[in-house]
Coordinates of C-alpha atoms and ligand atoms in Angstrom, one line a residue:
M779 CA -17.9 0.4 -10.7
L780 CA -21.1 -1.4 -11.5
S781 CA -19.7 -3.0 -14.6
V782 CA -16.6 -4.3 -12.6
C783 CA -19.0 -5.8 -10.1
K784 CA -21.1 -7.4 -12.9
Q785 CA -18.0 -8.9 -14.4
S786 CA -16.7 -10.3 -11.2
F787 CA -20.2 -11.5 -10.4
S788 CA -20.5 -13.8 -13.4
Q789 CA -16.9 -14.9 -13.0
S790 CA -17.3 -15.8 -9.4
L791 CA -20.6 -17.6 -10.1
Q792 CA -18.7 -19.9 -12.4
R793 CA -16.0 -20.5 -9.9
S794 CA -17.6 -20.7 -6.5
A795 CA -21.2 -19.6 -6.6
V796 CA -20.4 -16.6 -4.4
R797 CA -23.0 -13.8 -4.7
C798 CA -22.0 -10.3 -5.5
L799 CA -23.8 -8.2 -2.9
G800 CA -24.8 -4.6 -3.0
S801 CA -23.5 -2.3 -0.4
V802 CA -25.1 -2.8 3.0
V803 CA -23.8 0.6 4.3
P804 CA -26.3 3.4 4.2
E805 CA -25.5 5.8 1.3
V806 CA -23.1 8.7 2.0
R807 CA -22.4 11.7 -0.2
V808 CA -20.0 10.7 -3.0
E809 CA -18.4 13.2 -5.3
D810 CA -15.3 13.8 -7.2
F811 CA -12.5 13.4 -4.8
G812 CA -9.7 15.6 -6.2
P813 CA -6.2 14.3 -6.5
K814 CA -5.6 10.6 -7.3
N815 CA -3.6 8.1 -5.2
E816 CA 0.0 7.5 -6.2
P817 CA 0.1 4.3 -8.4
V818 CA 1.8 1.3 -6.8
L819 CA 4.6 0.1 -9.1
N820 CA 5.0 -3.6 -10.0
Y821 CA 8.8 -4.2 -9.8
L822 CA 8.6 -7.0 -12.4
K823 CA 11.8 -8.4 -13.7
G824 CA 13.4 -6.1 -16.3
S825 CA 11.3 -3.0 -15.2
P826 CA 13.0 0.3 -14.8
E827 CA 11.8 0.6 -11.2
R828 CA 13.4 -2.7 -10.3
A829 CA 16.7 -1.6 -11.8
E830 CA 16.6 1.6 -9.8
L831 CA 15.7 -0.2 -6.6
E832 CA 18.5 -2.7 -7.0
K833 CA 21.0 0.2 -7.3
A834 CA 19.6 1.9 -4.2
L835 CA 19.6 -1.4 -2.2
N836 CA 23.3 -1.9 -3.1
E837 CA 24.2 1.6 -2.1
T838 CA 22.2 1.5 1.2
A839 CA 23.4 -2.0 2.2
N840 CA 27.1 -1.2 1.7
K841 CA 27.4 1.7 4.1
T842 CA 26.5 2.8 7.5
E843 CA 24.9 6.2 7.1
D844 CA 25.9 8.8 9.6
V845 CA 22.7 10.6 10.7
P846 CA 23.0 13.8 12.8
I847 CA 20.4 15.5 15.0
V848 CA 19.2 18.6 13.1
I849 CA 17.9 21.7 14.9
G850 CA 17.2 24.7 12.7
D851 CA 20.1 24.9 10.2
K852 CA 22.6 23.2 12.5
E853 CA 23.7 19.6 12.8
F854 CA 24.7 18.0 16.1
K855 CA 26.4 14.8 17.2
T856 CA 26.5 13.7 20.9
S857 CA 28.5 11.1 22.6
D858 CA 25.4 8.9 23.0
V859 CA 25.9 6.9 19.8
R860 CA 23.3 4.4 18.6
Y861 CA 23.0 2.1 15.6
Q862 CA 20.1 0.9 13.4
V863 CA 20.7 -2.6 12.3
M864 CA 19.0 -4.7 9.6
P865 CA 16.3 -6.8 11.4
H866 CA 17.0 -9.8 9.1
N867 CA 20.8 -9.6 9.6
H868 CA 21.4 -7.9 12.8
K869 CA 25.2 -7.8 12.5
K870 CA 24.8 -5.2 9.7
Q871 CA 24.5 -1.6 10.8
I872 CA 22.9 0.6 8.3
A873 CA 22.7 3.9 10.3
K874 CA 24.8 5.4 13.0
F875 CA 22.9 8.1 14.9
Y876 CA 23.0 10.1 18.1
Y877 CA 20.6 10.7 21.0
A878 CA 19.8 14.3 21.8
D879 CA 19.9 14.9 25.5
A880 CA 17.4 17.1 27.4
K881 CA 19.5 20.2 26.8
L882 CA 19.5 19.8 23.0
I883 CA 15.7 19.0 23.1
K884 CA 15.2 22.3 24.9
Q885 CA 17.3 24.0 22.3
A886 CA 15.1 22.5 19.6
I887 CA 12.0 23.8 21.4
D888 CA 13.5 27.3 21.4
V889 CA 14.3 27.1 17.7
A890 CA 10.9 25.7 16.8
R891 CA 9.1 28.5 18.7
E892 CA 11.1 31.2 16.9
T893 CA 10.6 29.5 13.5
Q894 CA 6.9 29.1 14.1
Q895 CA 6.3 32.8 14.2
K896 CA 7.9 33.3 10.7
W897 CA 6.6 30.1 9.2
D898 CA 3.1 31.0 10.1
K899 CA 3.3 34.0 7.8
T900 CA 4.1 31.8 4.8
T901 CA 1.2 31.9 2.5
V902 CA -0.9 28.7 2.1
A903 CA -0.1 28.8 -1.6
E904 CA 3.6 28.7 -0.9
R905 CA 3.1 25.8 1.5
F906 CA 1.2 23.9 -1.2
R907 CA 4.0 24.5 -3.7
I908 CA 6.6 23.0 -1.2
W909 CA 4.4 20.0 -0.3
D910 CA 3.8 19.3 -4.0
K911 CA 7.5 19.5 -4.7
A912 CA 8.2 17.1 -1.8
A913 CA 5.6 14.6 -3.2
D914 CA 7.2 14.8 -6.6
L915 CA 10.7 14.2 -5.2
M916 CA 9.4 11.2 -3.3
A917 CA 7.6 9.8 -6.3
G918 CA 10.5 10.3 -8.7
K919 CA 14.1 11.0 -7.8
Y920 CA 14.0 9.5 -4.2
R921 CA 11.5 6.7 -4.5
A922 CA 14.1 4.0 -4.8
K923 CA 16.1 5.4 -1.9
L924 CA 13.1 5.6 0.4
N925 CA 12.1 2.1 -0.4
A926 CA 15.6 0.7 0.0
A927 CA 15.9 2.3 3.4
T928 CA 12.6 0.9 4.4
M929 CA 13.3 -2.6 3.1
L930 CA 16.7 -2.9 4.7
G931 CA 16.0 -0.9 7.9
Q932 CA 12.5 -2.2 8.7
A933 CA 12.7 -5.6 6.9
K934 CA 9.9 -4.9 4.4
T935 CA 9.5 -6.8 1.2
V936 CA 9.4 -4.7 -2.0
I937 CA 5.6 -4.5 -2.1
Q938 CA 5.3 -3.7 1.6
A939 CA 7.9 -0.9 1.2
E940 CA 6.3 0.4 -2.0
I941 CA 2.8 0.8 -0.5
D942 CA 4.4 2.5 2.6
S943 CA 7.4 4.6 1.9
A944 CA 6.4 5.4 -1.7
A945 CA 2.6 5.4 -2.2
E946 CA 1.3 6.2 1.3
L947 CA 3.9 8.8 2.1
I948 CA 3.3 10.6 -1.2
D949 CA -0.5 10.4 -0.7
F950 CA -0.1 12.0 2.7
F951 CA 1.7 14.9 1.3
R952 CA -0.6 15.5 -1.7
L953 CA -3.9 14.8 0.0
N954 CA -3.3 16.7 3.2
A955 CA -2.4 19.8 1.1
Y956 CA -5.6 19.2 -0.9
F957 CA -7.7 18.9 2.3
L958 CA -6.3 22.2 3.6
K959 CA -7.0 23.8 0.2
E960 CA -10.6 22.5 0.4
A961 CA -11.0 23.7 4.0
T962 CA -9.9 27.2 3.2
K963 CA -12.8 27.4 0.7
Y964 CA -15.2 27.5 3.6
Q965 CA -15.8 31.1 4.6
P966 CA -18.5 32.2 7.1
I967 CA -21.7 33.8 6.1
S968 CA -21.5 37.6 5.4
E969 CA -25.2 38.7 5.1
N970 CA -24.4 42.1 3.6
P971 CA -20.7 42.2 2.7
K972 CA -21.0 46.0 2.2
V973 CA -21.7 46.3 5.9
T974 CA -19.8 43.5 7.5
K975 CA -17.5 40.8 6.2
N976 CA -16.9 37.6 8.1
S977 CA -13.9 35.4 7.3
M978 CA -11.8 32.7 8.7
R979 CA -8.1 32.0 8.4
Y980 CA -5.9 29.2 9.5
R981 CA -3.0 29.9 11.9
G982 CA -0.5 27.4 13.4
I983 CA -0.5 27.1 17.2
D984 CA 2.1 29.3 18.9
G985 CA 4.5 27.0 20.6
F986 CA 5.8 23.7 19.2
V987 CA 4.3 20.3 18.2
A988 CA 6.0 17.1 19.2
A989 CA 5.7 14.3 16.6
V990 CA 6.6 10.9 18.0
S991 CA 6.5 8.2 15.4
P992 CA 6.6 4.3 15.4
F993 CA 8.9 2.0 13.5
N994 CA 6.3 0.2 11.4
F995 CA 5.4 2.7 8.7
T996 CA 7.8 5.2 7.1
A997 CA 4.8 7.1 5.9
I998 CA 3.4 7.5 9.4
G999 CA 6.6 9.4 10.5
G1000 CA 6.2 11.7 7.5
N1001 CA 2.6 12.4 8.2
L1002 CA 3.0 12.9 12.0
A1003 CA 5.8 15.5 11.5
Y1004 CA 4.8 17.3 8.3
T1005 CA 1.0 17.6 8.6
P1006 CA 1.2 19.9 11.6
A1007 CA 4.0 21.8 9.8
L1008 CA 1.7 22.2 6.7
M1009 CA -0.9 23.8 9.0
G1010 CA 1.7 26.5 10.2
N1011 CA 3.2 24.7 13.2
A1012 CA 6.8 24.1 14.0
V1013 CA 7.7 20.5 15.0
L1014 CA 10.2 18.4 16.9
W1015 CA 10.2 15.1 15.2
K1016 CA 11.4 12.1 17.4
P1017 CA 11.7 9.2 14.9
S1018 CA 11.7 5.6 16.1
D1019 CA 15.3 4.2 16.5
T1020 CA 14.3 1.3 14.3
A1021 CA 13.0 3.4 11.4
L1022 CA 15.7 6.0 11.6
L1023 CA 17.2 5.8 8.1
S1024 CA 14.0 5.9 6.2
N1025 CA 12.8 8.8 8.3
W1026 CA 16.1 10.6 7.7
V1027 CA 15.7 10.3 3.9
N1028 CA 12.2 11.7 4.3
F1029 CA 13.5 14.6 6.3
K1030 CA 16.2 15.5 3.8
I1031 CA 13.8 15.3 0.9
C1032 CA 11.6 17.9 2.6
L1033 CA 14.5 20.2 3.1
E1034 CA 15.3 19.9 -0.6
A1035 CA 11.7 20.6 -1.4
G1036 CA 11.9 23.9 0.5
V1037 CA 10.6 23.3 4.0
P1038 CA 12.6 26.0 5.8
P1039 CA 15.1 24.8 8.5
G1040 CA 13.6 24.8 12.0
V1041 CA 10.0 24.1 10.8
V1042 CA 10.7 20.4 11.4
N1043 CA 13.6 19.6 13.7
F1044 CA 15.0 16.0 13.6
V1045 CA 15.6 15.0 17.1
P1046 CA 16.4 11.2 17.7
S1047 CA 16.4 10.6 21.4
D1048 CA 15.6 8.2 24.2
G1049 CA 11.7 8.0 24.3
P1050 CA 11.3 8.8 28.0
V1051 CA 13.9 11.7 27.9
F1052 CA 12.0 13.2 25.0
G1053 CA 8.6 12.7 26.6
D1054 CA 9.7 14.1 29.9
T1055 CA 11.3 17.2 28.3
I1056 CA 8.5 18.1 25.9
T1057 CA 5.7 17.7 28.5
A1058 CA 7.6 19.9 30.9
S1059 CA 7.7 22.9 28.4
P1060 CA 5.0 25.6 28.8
H1061 CA 5.2 25.9 25.0
L1062 CA 3.9 22.4 24.2
A1063 CA 1.2 23.0 21.6
G1064 CA 0.4 19.3 20.9
I1065 CA 1.6 15.8 20.6
N1066 CA 1.2 13.9 17.4
F1067 CA 1.8 10.3 18.5
T1068 CA 1.5 6.9 16.9
G1069 CA 2.7 3.9 18.9
S1070 CA 1.7 1.7 21.8
V1071 CA -1.0 2.3 24.5
P1072 CA 1.5 2.4 27.4
T1073 CA 3.6 5.1 25.8
F1074 CA 0.6 7.3 24.9
T1075 CA -1.0 6.8 28.3
R1076 CA 2.3 7.9 29.9
L1077 CA 2.4 11.1 27.7
W1078 CA -1.2 11.9 28.4
K1079 CA -0.7 11.6 32.2
Q1080 CA 2.3 13.8 32.0
V1081 CA 0.4 16.5 30.2
G1082 CA -2.5 16.1 32.7
N1083 CA -0.1 16.5 35.6
N1084 CA 1.4 19.6 34.0
I1085 CA -1.8 21.2 32.7
G1086 CA -1.3 24.3 34.8
I1087 CA 2.0 25.3 33.1
Y1088 CA 0.9 25.4 29.5
K1089 CA 0.2 28.5 27.3
N1090 CA -2.3 26.5 25.2
F1091 CA -4.2 23.3 26.1
P1092 CA -1.9 20.9 24.2
R1093 CA -3.7 18.9 21.5
L1094 CA -3.2 15.2 21.9
I1095 CA -3.5 12.8 19.0
G1096 CA -2.6 9.2 19.6
E1097 CA -3.1 6.3 17.3
C1098 CA -2.3 3.1 19.3
G1099 CA -2.6 -0.6 19.2
G1100 CA -5.2 -3.1 18.1
K1101 CA -6.4 -6.7 18.5
N1102 CA -8.0 -6.9 15.1
Y1103 CA -10.4 -9.6 14.2
H1104 CA -11.8 -11.5 11.3
F1105 CA -15.3 -12.8 12.0
V1106 CA -16.4 -15.6 9.7
H1107 CA -20.1 -16.4 9.3
P1108 CA -21.3 -19.9 8.1
S1109 CA -22.3 -18.3 4.7
A1110 CA -18.8 -16.9 4.0
D1111 CA -16.6 -17.8 1.0
P1112 CA -13.8 -19.9 2.5
T1113 CA -11.3 -19.0 -0.2
T1114 CA -11.6 -15.2 0.4
V1115 CA -11.3 -15.9 4.1
I1116 CA -8.2 -18.0 3.7
N1117 CA -6.3 -15.7 1.4
G1118 CA -7.3 -12.5 3.2
T1119 CA -6.4 -13.9 6.6
I1120 CA -3.0 -15.1 5.5
R1121 CA -2.2 -11.6 4.0
S1122 CA -3.6 -9.7 7.0
A1123 CA -2.1 -11.8 9.7
F1124 CA 1.4 -12.4 8.2
E1125 CA 2.4 -9.7 5.8
F1126 CA 5.1 -7.6 7.4
C1127 CA 5.2 -10.3 10.1
G1128 CA 1.9 -9.1 11.6
Q1129 CA 3.5 -5.8 12.5
K1130 CA 0.8 -3.6 11.0
C1131 CA -1.4 -2.1 13.6
S1132 CA -4.3 -3.4 11.6
A1133 CA -3.1 -7.0 11.3
C1134 CA -5.6 -9.7 12.0
S1135 CA -4.6 -11.4 15.2
R1136 CA -7.8 -13.2 16.3
M1137 CA -10.4 -15.0 14.1
Y1138 CA -13.8 -16.6 14.9
V1139 CA -14.7 -19.5 12.6
P1140 CA -17.9 -21.6 12.5
E1141 CA -17.5 -25.3 13.0
S1142 CA -19.1 -26.0 9.6
L1143 CA -16.4 -24.1 7.7
W1144 CA -13.5 -25.0 10.0
P1145 CA -12.2 -28.1 8.2
K1146 CA -12.0 -26.3 4.8
I1147 CA -10.6 -23.1 6.3
K1148 CA -8.1 -25.0 8.5
E1149 CA -6.8 -27.0 5.5
G1150 CA -6.5 -23.8 3.4
L1151 CA -4.7 -21.8 6.0
L1152 CA -2.2 -24.5 6.8
S1153 CA -1.5 -25.3 3.2
K1154 CA -1.0 -21.6 2.3
R1155 CA 1.1 -21.0 5.4
S1156 CA 3.4 -23.8 4.6
E1157 CA 4.1 -22.3 1.2
L1158 CA 5.2 -18.8 2.6
K1159 CA 8.8 -18.1 2.1
I1160 CA 10.3 -16.2 5.1
G1161 CA 13.7 -14.7 4.4
D1162 CA 15.7 -11.7 3.3
P1163 CA 13.3 -8.9 2.2
T1164 CA 15.4 -8.2 -0.9
D1165 CA 14.8 -11.7 -2.1
Y1166 CA 11.8 -11.2 -4.4
G1167 CA 10.4 -14.6 -3.5
S1168 CA 10.1 -13.7 0.2
F1169 CA 6.6 -13.3 1.5
T1170 CA 7.8 -11.8 4.7
S1171 CA 11.0 -11.3 6.7
A1172 CA 12.2 -10.8 10.3
V1173 CA 10.5 -8.9 13.1
I1174 CA 11.9 -5.5 14.0
D1175 CA 14.2 -6.1 17.0
D1176 CA 15.2 -8.2 20.0
K1177 CA 12.4 -6.7 22.2
A1178 CA 9.8 -7.6 19.6
F1179 CA 11.3 -11.1 19.2
K1180 CA 11.2 -11.7 23.0
R1181 CA 7.6 -10.4 23.3
I1182 CA 6.2 -12.4 20.4
T1183 CA 8.0 -15.6 21.2
G1184 CA 6.7 -15.3 24.8
Y1185 CA 3.2 -15.7 23.4
I1186 CA 4.3 -18.7 21.3
D1187 CA 5.8 -20.3 24.4
H1188 CA 2.6 -19.6 26.3
A1189 CA 0.7 -21.4 23.5
K1190 CA 3.1 -24.4 23.8
K1191 CA 2.4 -24.7 27.5
S1192 CA -1.3 -24.0 27.8
S1193 CA -3.8 -26.8 27.6
N1194 CA -6.4 -24.5 26.0
L1195 CA -4.1 -23.7 23.1
E1196 CA -2.7 -25.8 20.3
I1197 CA -0.2 -24.6 17.7
I1198 CA -1.5 -26.0 14.5
G1199 CA 1.1 -24.3 12.2
G1200 CA 4.5 -22.8 12.7
G1201 CA 5.8 -22.0 16.2
K1202 CA 9.5 -22.1 15.5
Y1203 CA 11.8 -19.1 15.9
D1204 CA 15.5 -18.3 15.5
D1205 CA 17.4 -15.0 16.1
S1206 CA 20.9 -16.2 15.3
T1207 CA 21.1 -14.1 12.1
G1208 CA 18.0 -12.1 12.1
Y1209 CA 14.8 -11.9 14.3
F1210 CA 13.0 -14.6 12.4
I1211 CA 9.7 -16.1 13.7
E1212 CA 7.6 -18.5 11.7
P1213 CA 4.0 -17.4 10.8
T1214 CA 2.2 -19.2 13.6
I1215 CA -1.4 -20.4 13.8
V1216 CA -2.9 -21.3 17.2
Q1217 CA -6.3 -22.8 17.9
T1218 CA -7.9 -21.9 21.2
K1219 CA -10.6 -23.5 23.3
D1220 CA -10.8 -20.3 25.3
P1221 CA -11.9 -17.1 23.5
L1222 CA -10.7 -15.1 26.5
D1223 CA -7.2 -16.5 26.7
K1224 CA -4.6 -13.6 26.7
I1225 CA -3.5 -14.7 23.3
M1226 CA -7.0 -13.7 22.1
T1227 CA -7.2 -10.4 24.0
E1228 CA -3.7 -8.7 24.1
E1229 CA -1.9 -7.0 21.3
I1230 CA 1.0 -9.3 20.2
F1231 CA 2.1 -7.3 17.1
G1232 CA 3.8 -10.2 15.4
P1233 CA 3.0 -13.2 13.1
V1234 CA 0.7 -15.0 15.5
L1235 CA -2.9 -15.7 14.5
T1236 CA -5.3 -17.4 17.0
I1237 CA -8.6 -19.0 16.0
Y1238 CA -11.6 -19.7 18.1
V1239 CA -13.9 -22.2 16.4
Y1240 CA -17.6 -21.7 17.5
P1241 CA -20.7 -23.8 17.1
D1242 CA -22.8 -22.5 14.1
S1243 CA -25.8 -22.2 16.4
K1244 CA -23.8 -19.6 18.6
V1245 CA -23.2 -16.9 15.9
K1246 CA -24.9 -14.2 18.0
D1247 CA -23.1 -15.0 21.3
T1248 CA -19.8 -15.2 19.5
L1249 CA -20.4 -11.9 17.8
G1250 CA -20.8 -10.4 21.3
L1251 CA -17.3 -11.6 22.2
V1252 CA -15.7 -9.5 19.5
G1253 CA -16.4 -6.2 21.2
N1254 CA -16.4 -7.4 24.8
S1255 CA -13.1 -9.3 25.0
T1256 CA -10.5 -6.6 24.3
Q1257 CA -9.8 -3.0 25.2
F1258 CA -9.1 -2.2 21.5
A1259 CA -11.3 -1.1 18.6
L1260 CA -8.9 -0.5 15.6
T1261 CA -9.8 -2.7 12.6
G1262 CA -12.1 -5.7 12.1
A1263 CA -13.7 -7.6 9.2
V1264 CA -16.8 -9.8 8.7
F1265 CA -17.0 -12.4 6.0
A1266 CA -20.5 -13.5 5.0
Q1267 CA -22.7 -13.9 2.0
D1268 CA -25.9 -13.7 4.0
E1269 CA -27.1 -10.1 3.6
A1270 CA -29.4 -10.1 6.6
F1271 CA -26.5 -11.2 8.8
L1272 CA -24.2 -8.5 7.4
K1273 CA -26.8 -5.8 8.1
S1274 CA -27.1 -6.9 11.7
A1275 CA -23.3 -7.4 12.1
I1276 CA -22.7 -3.9 10.9
D1277 CA -24.9 -2.6 13.6
E1278 CA -23.8 -4.9 16.3
L1279 CA -20.1 -4.4 15.7
K1280 CA -20.4 -0.7 15.2
M1281 CA -18.1 0.2 18.2
T1282 CA -15.6 -2.6 17.7
A1283 CA -13.5 -1.0 14.9
G1284 CA -12.6 2.4 13.6
N1285 CA -11.9 0.7 10.2
F1286 CA -14.5 -2.0 9.4
Y1287 CA -14.3 -4.3 6.4
V1288 CA -17.0 -6.4 4.8
N1289 CA -15.7 -9.5 2.9
D1290 CA -12.2 -8.0 2.9
K1291 CA -9.2 -8.3 5.1
S1292 CA -8.5 -6.0 8.1
T1293 CA -5.4 -4.4 6.6
G1294 CA -4.6 -2.2 3.6
S1295 CA -6.2 1.2 4.2
V1296 CA -5.3 3.7 1.6
V1297 CA -5.0 7.5 2.2
G1298 CA -8.1 9.3 1.0
Q1299 CA -10.0 5.9 0.5
Q1300 CA -10.2 4.5 4.1
P1301 CA -9.2 7.3 6.5
F1302 CA -7.5 5.4 9.3
G1303 CA -7.8 5.2 13.1
G1304 CA -9.5 3.4 15.9
A1305 CA -11.4 4.2 19.1
R1306 CA -11.4 2.9 22.7
M1307 CA -7.8 2.2 23.7
S1308 CA -6.8 2.1 20.0
G1309 CA -6.6 5.8 19.9
T1310 CA -8.2 9.2 19.5
N1311 CA -9.5 8.2 16.0
D1312 CA -8.5 11.4 14.3
K1313 CA -8.4 9.6 10.9
A1314 CA -5.1 10.1 9.3
G1315 CA -5.6 10.2 5.5
G1316 CA -9.0 11.9 5.8
P1317 CA -10.1 15.5 5.6
H1318 CA -10.4 16.2 9.4
Y1319 CA -6.9 15.2 10.4
A1320 CA -5.0 18.3 9.1
L1321 CA -7.6 20.5 10.6
R1322 CA -6.9 19.2 14.1
W1323 CA -3.5 20.9 13.7
G1324 CA -5.0 24.2 12.6
N1325 CA -5.7 27.1 14.9
P1326 CA -8.5 28.9 13.0
Q1327 CA -9.2 32.5 13.6
A1328 CA -12.7 34.0 12.8
I1329 CA -12.6 37.7 11.8
K1330 CA -15.5 40.1 11.5
E1331 CA -14.9 43.4 9.7
T1332 CA -17.4 46.2 9.9
F1333 CA -17.5 48.9 7.2
V1334 CA -20.1 51.3 8.6
P1335 CA -19.9 53.4 11.8
L1336 CA -21.9 52.4 14.9
T1337 CA -23.9 55.6 15.5
E1338 CA -26.2 54.6 18.5
V1339 CA -26.3 52.6 21.7
D1340 CA -30.1 52.3 21.9
Y1341 CA -32.1 49.8 19.8
P1342 CA -35.1 51.2 17.6
Y1343 CA -37.8 49.5 19.7
M1344 CA -36.6 51.4 22.7
K1345 CA -37.6 54.7 21.1
Q1346 CA -41.2 53.7 20.2
Ligands
NAD1364 P1 6.2 2.5 21.0 O1 5.1 3.0 21.8 O2 7.2 1.6 21.6 O3 7.1 3.6 20.4 C1 6.5 4.7 19.6 C2 7.4 5.9 19.7 O4 7.3 6.4 21.0 C3 8.9 5.6 19.4 O5 9.4 6.6 18.7 C4 9.4 5.5 20.8 O6 10.8 5.8 20.9 C5 8.7 6.6 21.5 N1 8.6 6.5 23.0 C6 8.8 5.5 23.8 N2 8.6 5.9 25.1 C7 8.3 7.2 25.1 C8 8.1 8.2 26.0 N3 8.0 7.9 27.3 N4 7.9 9.4 25.7 C9 7.9 9.8 24.4 N5 8.1 8.9 23.4 C10 8.4 7.6 23.7 O7 5.5 1.8 19.7 P2 6.3 1.0 18.5 O8 6.7 -0.3 18.9 O9 7.2 1.9 17.7 O10 5.0 0.8 17.5 C11 4.2 -0.2 17.6 C12 2.8 0.2 18.2 O11 2.3 1.2 17.4 C13 1.8 -0.9 18.2 O12 1.1 -0.9 19.4 C14 0.9 -0.6 17.0 O13 -0.4 -1.1 17.1 C15 0.9 0.9 17.1 N6 0.6 1.6 15.8 C16 -0.6 2.1 15.7 C17 -1.0 2.7 14.5 C18 -2.4 3.3 14.3 O14 -2.6 4.0 13.4 N7 -3.3 3.1 15.2 C19 -0.2 2.7 13.4 C20 1.1 2.1 13.6 C21 1.5 1.6 14.8

């Protein structure tokens, strides 16, 4: 690590006189971490992975996959037929699927409850074997198929699909199994094992867990459904309509790997019908949710209203939205700021929950940063995600298109706001919106405080003398605290910023962009209205779905009631 730093230090000195700082974060325990992250493949011309991907893209693009509801070992199709279309070519349907009604959702609850009792008896070793097999299938035989479904169904470019539906998904399966393995190593103190033995074992929760997943990461769907399952729970998985095909491929891989039918039930349905039905069941053991604040708030309220009916207190995990920031100090390296911000704000059309959406730039650096951002922005190719030259593609659907362009129209009308780059949109073929850069005079305009979840970046330029006041705005102007980044070469400033911004982000970056967390490297999640911060990709997450039981065994008879001092 040190030698890498030294090398980049001398190189960067030659290039831009940027100092290589030591860490400003207090030291935490570091040790060998166990399994390695799945490597991200390059897809260079002529590579075997590119050839396989091309084949899978062709196959996926040329049919409309018929996706059933799966409950236990049975498939169902209802008369409520839906289609998933390609966001970049919305006339093309890539999946036909069916909404489960309340009756089928209740049937899935019954099947899950029954299955949970049997599944919970499966040894931890057997579960590891299945999870490992699933990860291997995802990494090998089905990698191209997962990526093709994600590229075409969610309009991700090849790199965005590879880091999601390949690397991150595989990492979730391997690392969560590893974290469970590590957790089972802890056993309570037994002072004299010949007299008493204390132990702890992990059970699932009796009942069912509802996994409700968003469109934007294929890997999140897999994690939400399969991590509770790994811990001995049975799950109803409600995938997002706009990530249906990739989630279906994931589901089928897990069946092939040996996850028994009924452990995870695949239940596409209307969101509110699903939410209303699961929260009305006394057997709801938990909700594993990722999505927007309003949806999670509604679910939480329903659980609160029904709290008297449940057998267990339902566990609620919700990872929600963000209004992620880049804060630039006058000592920052402009090139790093420019490149990191373009990637963070515009990759996958700003539809990562961690995407940078607001930026604070000092007046002294603004001319250089503005010029760099505008010039890089104008070079970005926006198009079909299967075109290797595309930097990004269309936004997910008509609802997103309407919401995001609403903010652009607001910027066009407001005297406080100026669109300095982009601002055009067109949904005639696909839901295309130009990467858009807005400059604001008002740091509290709604464009700086509300989640947009699209390719719109707003910048507030502050006087250099007002660094401290502007830093205060970061935490006070939104309800969110998901991700954030500071860019500076001034070590004293960084030390103070780390303190002052402590509560503004669950994932905090120093001289790096606000996106790109890796399972096992940057466990992910935010606080405040960004979520319950249970840190997917970290060691605590799986444990939230465990239901540990402490057992004390005594090997000698109890011969008396009185204590010795009572006899003195
Ligand atoms: P969404 O809230 O619209 O939908 C999420 C899921 O909830 C979907 O499957 C949807 O069908 C379902 N749903 C909708 N209403 C429901 C109801 N009443 N009951 C039960 N389920 C219901 O969110 P989205 O548009 O799919 O995803 C985007 C949001 O997710 C953004 O706000 C983004 O920031 C957030 N997100 C957060 C993280 C994180 O880790 N913090 C990660 C990814 C996405």
